[in-house]
PDB file of C-alpha atoms in Angstrom:
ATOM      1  CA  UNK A   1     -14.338 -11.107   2.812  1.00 53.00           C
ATOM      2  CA  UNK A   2     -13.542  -8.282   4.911  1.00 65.00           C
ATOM      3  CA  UNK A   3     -16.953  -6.651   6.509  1.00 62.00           C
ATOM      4  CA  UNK A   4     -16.880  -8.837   9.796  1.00 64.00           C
ATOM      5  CA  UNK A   5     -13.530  -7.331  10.719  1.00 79.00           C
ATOM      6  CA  UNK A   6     -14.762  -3.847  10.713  1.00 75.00           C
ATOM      7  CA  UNK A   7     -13.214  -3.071  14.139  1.00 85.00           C
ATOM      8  CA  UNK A   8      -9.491  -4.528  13.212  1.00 91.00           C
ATOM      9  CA  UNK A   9      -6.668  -2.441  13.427  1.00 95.00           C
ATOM     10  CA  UNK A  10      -3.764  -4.296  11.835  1.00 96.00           C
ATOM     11  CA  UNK A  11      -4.123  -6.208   8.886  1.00 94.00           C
ATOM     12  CA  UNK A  12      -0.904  -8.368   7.611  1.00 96.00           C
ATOM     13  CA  UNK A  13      -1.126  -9.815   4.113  1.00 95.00           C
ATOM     14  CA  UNK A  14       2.491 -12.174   3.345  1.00 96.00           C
ATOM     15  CA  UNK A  15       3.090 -15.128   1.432  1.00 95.00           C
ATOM     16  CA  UNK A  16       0.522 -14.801  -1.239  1.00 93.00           C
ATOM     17  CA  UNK A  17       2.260 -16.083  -4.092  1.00 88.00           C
ATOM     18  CA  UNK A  18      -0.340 -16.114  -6.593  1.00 92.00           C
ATOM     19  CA  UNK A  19      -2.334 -13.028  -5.636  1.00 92.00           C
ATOM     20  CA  UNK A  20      -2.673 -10.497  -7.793  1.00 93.00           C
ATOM     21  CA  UNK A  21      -5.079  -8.131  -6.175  1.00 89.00           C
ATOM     22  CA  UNK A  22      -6.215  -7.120  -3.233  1.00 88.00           C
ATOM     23  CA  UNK A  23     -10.191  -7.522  -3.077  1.00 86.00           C
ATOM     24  CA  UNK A  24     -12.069  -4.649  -2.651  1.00 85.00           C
ATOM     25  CA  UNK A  25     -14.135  -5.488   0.716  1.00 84.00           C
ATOM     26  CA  UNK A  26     -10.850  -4.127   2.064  1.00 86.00           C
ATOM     27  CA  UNK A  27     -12.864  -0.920   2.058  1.00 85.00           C
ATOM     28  CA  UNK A  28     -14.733  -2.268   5.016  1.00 87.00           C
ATOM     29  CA  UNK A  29     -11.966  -2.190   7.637  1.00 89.00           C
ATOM     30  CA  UNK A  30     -12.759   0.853   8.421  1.00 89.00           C
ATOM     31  CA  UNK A  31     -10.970   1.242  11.435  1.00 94.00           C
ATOM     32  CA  UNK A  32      -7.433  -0.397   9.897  1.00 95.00           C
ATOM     33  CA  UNK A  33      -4.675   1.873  10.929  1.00 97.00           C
ATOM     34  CA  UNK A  34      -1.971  -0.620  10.260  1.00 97.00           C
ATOM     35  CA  UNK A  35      -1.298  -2.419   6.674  1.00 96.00           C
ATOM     36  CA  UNK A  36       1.273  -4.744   5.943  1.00 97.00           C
ATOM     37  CA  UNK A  37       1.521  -6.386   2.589  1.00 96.00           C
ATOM     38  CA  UNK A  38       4.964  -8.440   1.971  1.00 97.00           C
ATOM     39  CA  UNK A  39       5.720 -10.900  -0.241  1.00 96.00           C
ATOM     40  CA  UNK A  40       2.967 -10.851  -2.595  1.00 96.00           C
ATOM     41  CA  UNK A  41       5.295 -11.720  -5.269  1.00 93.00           C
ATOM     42  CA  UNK A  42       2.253 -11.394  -8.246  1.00 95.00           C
ATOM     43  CA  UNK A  43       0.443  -8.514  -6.716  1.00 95.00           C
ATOM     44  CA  UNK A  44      -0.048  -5.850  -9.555  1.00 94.00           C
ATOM     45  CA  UNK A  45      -2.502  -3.384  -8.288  1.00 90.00           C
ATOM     46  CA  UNK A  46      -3.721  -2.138  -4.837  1.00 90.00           C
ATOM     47  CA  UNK A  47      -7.674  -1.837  -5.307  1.00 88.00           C
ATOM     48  CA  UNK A  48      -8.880   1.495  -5.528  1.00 85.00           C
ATOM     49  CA  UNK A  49     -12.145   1.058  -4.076  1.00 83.00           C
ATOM     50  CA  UNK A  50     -10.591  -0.818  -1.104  1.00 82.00           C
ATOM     51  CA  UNK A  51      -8.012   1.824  -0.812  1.00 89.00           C
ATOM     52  CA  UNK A  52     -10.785   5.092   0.130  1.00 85.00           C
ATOM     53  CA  UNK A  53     -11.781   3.027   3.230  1.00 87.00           C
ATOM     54  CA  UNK A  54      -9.303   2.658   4.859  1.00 92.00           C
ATOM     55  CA  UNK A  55      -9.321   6.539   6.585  1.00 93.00           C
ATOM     56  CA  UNK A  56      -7.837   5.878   9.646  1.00 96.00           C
ATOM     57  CA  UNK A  57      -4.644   3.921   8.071  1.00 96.00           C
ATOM     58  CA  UNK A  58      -1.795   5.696   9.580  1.00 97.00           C
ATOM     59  CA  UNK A  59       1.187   3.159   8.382  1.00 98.00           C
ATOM     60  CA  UNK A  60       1.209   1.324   5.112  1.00 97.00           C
ATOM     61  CA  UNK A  61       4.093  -1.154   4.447  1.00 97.00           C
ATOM     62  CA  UNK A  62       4.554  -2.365   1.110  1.00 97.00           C
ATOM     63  CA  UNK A  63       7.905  -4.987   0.698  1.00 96.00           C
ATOM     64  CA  UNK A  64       8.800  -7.631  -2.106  1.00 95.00           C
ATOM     65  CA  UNK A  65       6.025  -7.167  -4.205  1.00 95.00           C
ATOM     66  CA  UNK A  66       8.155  -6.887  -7.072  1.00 94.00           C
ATOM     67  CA  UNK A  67       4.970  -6.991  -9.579  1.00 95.00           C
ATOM     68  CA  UNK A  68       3.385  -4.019  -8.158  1.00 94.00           C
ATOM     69  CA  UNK A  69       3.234  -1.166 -10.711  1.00 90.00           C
ATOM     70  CA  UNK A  70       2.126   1.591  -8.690  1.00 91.00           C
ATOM     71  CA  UNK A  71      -0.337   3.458  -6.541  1.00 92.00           C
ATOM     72  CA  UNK A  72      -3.690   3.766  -6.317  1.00 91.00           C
ATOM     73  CA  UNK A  73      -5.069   7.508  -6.698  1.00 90.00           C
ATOM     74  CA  UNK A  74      -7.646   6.980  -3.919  1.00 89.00           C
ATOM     75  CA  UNK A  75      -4.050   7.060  -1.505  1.00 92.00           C
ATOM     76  CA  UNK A  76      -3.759  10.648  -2.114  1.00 90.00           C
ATOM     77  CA  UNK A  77      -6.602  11.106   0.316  1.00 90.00           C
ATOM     78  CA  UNK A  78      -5.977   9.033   3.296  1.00 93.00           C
ATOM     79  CA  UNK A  79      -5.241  12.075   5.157  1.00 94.00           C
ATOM     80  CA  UNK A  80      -4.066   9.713   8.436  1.00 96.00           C
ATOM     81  CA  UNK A  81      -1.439   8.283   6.568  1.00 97.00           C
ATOM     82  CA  UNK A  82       1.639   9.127   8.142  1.00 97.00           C
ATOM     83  CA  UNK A  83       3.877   6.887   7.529  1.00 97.00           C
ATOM     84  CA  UNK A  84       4.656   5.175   3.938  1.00 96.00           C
ATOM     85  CA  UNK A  85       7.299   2.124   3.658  1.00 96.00           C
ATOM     86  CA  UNK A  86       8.509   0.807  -0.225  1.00 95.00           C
ATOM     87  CA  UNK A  87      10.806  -1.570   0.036  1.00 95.00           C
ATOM     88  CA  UNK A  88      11.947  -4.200  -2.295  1.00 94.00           C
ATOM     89  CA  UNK A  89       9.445  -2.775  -5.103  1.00 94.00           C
ATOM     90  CA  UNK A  90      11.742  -1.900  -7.756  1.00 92.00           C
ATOM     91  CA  UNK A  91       8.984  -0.566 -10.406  1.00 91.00           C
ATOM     92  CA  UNK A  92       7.100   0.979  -7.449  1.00 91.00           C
ATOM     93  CA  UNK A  93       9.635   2.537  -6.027  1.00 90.00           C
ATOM     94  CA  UNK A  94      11.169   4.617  -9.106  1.00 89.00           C
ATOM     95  CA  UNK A  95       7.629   5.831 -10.001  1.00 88.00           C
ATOM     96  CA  UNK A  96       7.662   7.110  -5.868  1.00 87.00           C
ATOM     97  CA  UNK A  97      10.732   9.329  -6.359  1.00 82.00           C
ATOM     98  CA  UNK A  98      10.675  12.523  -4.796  1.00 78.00           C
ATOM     99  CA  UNK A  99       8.873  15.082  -6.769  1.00 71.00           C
ATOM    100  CA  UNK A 100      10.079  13.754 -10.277  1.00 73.00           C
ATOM    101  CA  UNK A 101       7.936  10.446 -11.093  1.00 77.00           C
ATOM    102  CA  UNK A 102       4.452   9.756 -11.829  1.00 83.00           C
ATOM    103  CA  UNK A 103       2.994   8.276  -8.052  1.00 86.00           C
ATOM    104  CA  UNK A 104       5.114  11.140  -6.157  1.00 88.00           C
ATOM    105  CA  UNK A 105       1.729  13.596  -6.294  1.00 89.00           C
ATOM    106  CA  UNK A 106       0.135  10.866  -4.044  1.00 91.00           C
ATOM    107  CA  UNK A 107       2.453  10.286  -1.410  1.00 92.00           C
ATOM    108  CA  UNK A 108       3.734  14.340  -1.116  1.00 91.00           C
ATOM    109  CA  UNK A 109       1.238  14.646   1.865  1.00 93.00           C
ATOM    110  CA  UNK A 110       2.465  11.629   3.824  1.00 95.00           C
ATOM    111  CA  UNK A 111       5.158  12.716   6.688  1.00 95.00           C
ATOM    112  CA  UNK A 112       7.527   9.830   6.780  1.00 95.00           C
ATOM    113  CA  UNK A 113       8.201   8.305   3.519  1.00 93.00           C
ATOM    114  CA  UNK A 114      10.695   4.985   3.219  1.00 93.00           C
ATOM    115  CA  UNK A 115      11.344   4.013  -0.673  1.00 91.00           C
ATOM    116  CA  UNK A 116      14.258   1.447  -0.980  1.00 86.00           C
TER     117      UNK A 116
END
């Protein structure tokens, strides 16, 4: 789905009702520095595969994707990432809290780090 849009740099994803994963062709975008997902009301899962491609993201926004359950380990490596925005993700964001829940070990290296 993805590999003809190797060169894009933003990449919004909104009003996908019924999708519950991301495919994992998002690999490909290689050069994405910007990802928005938002209200992706059945999302469960970020795709790890897709996820370790993306090494030049430098801003992931995540907001009312109330069905997501957490983070994929492959984030914990996107060494670009600098900034990290949860909002509106109420399972996500208690299992991002700072240093005490289970996803915190893969954001700790991110810079800026929104959770609401």
């Amino acid at each position: 789905m993805f590999k003809s849009l190797a060169n894009l740099k933003y990449l919004e994803i909104s009003f996908l009702k019924n999708l519950k994963e991301l495919p994992t062709s998002l690999a490909s975008l290689n050069a994405l520095k910007h990802l928005k997902i938002e209200y992706c009301w059945a999302l469960e899962s970020l795709p790890e595969e897709g996820v370790k491609g993306l090494t030049s993201l430098t801003q992931l926004s995540i907001t009312y994707c109330k069905m997501l359950q957490c983070l994929p380990e492959g984030l914990q490596h996107l060494t670009a990432l600098t900034n990290l925005s949860v909002r509106d993700c109420p399972t996500l964001a208690k299992r991002c809290e700072k240093r005490i829940r289970e996803d915190w070990y893969k954001i700790a290296h991110i810079p800026d780090v929104f959770i609401r």
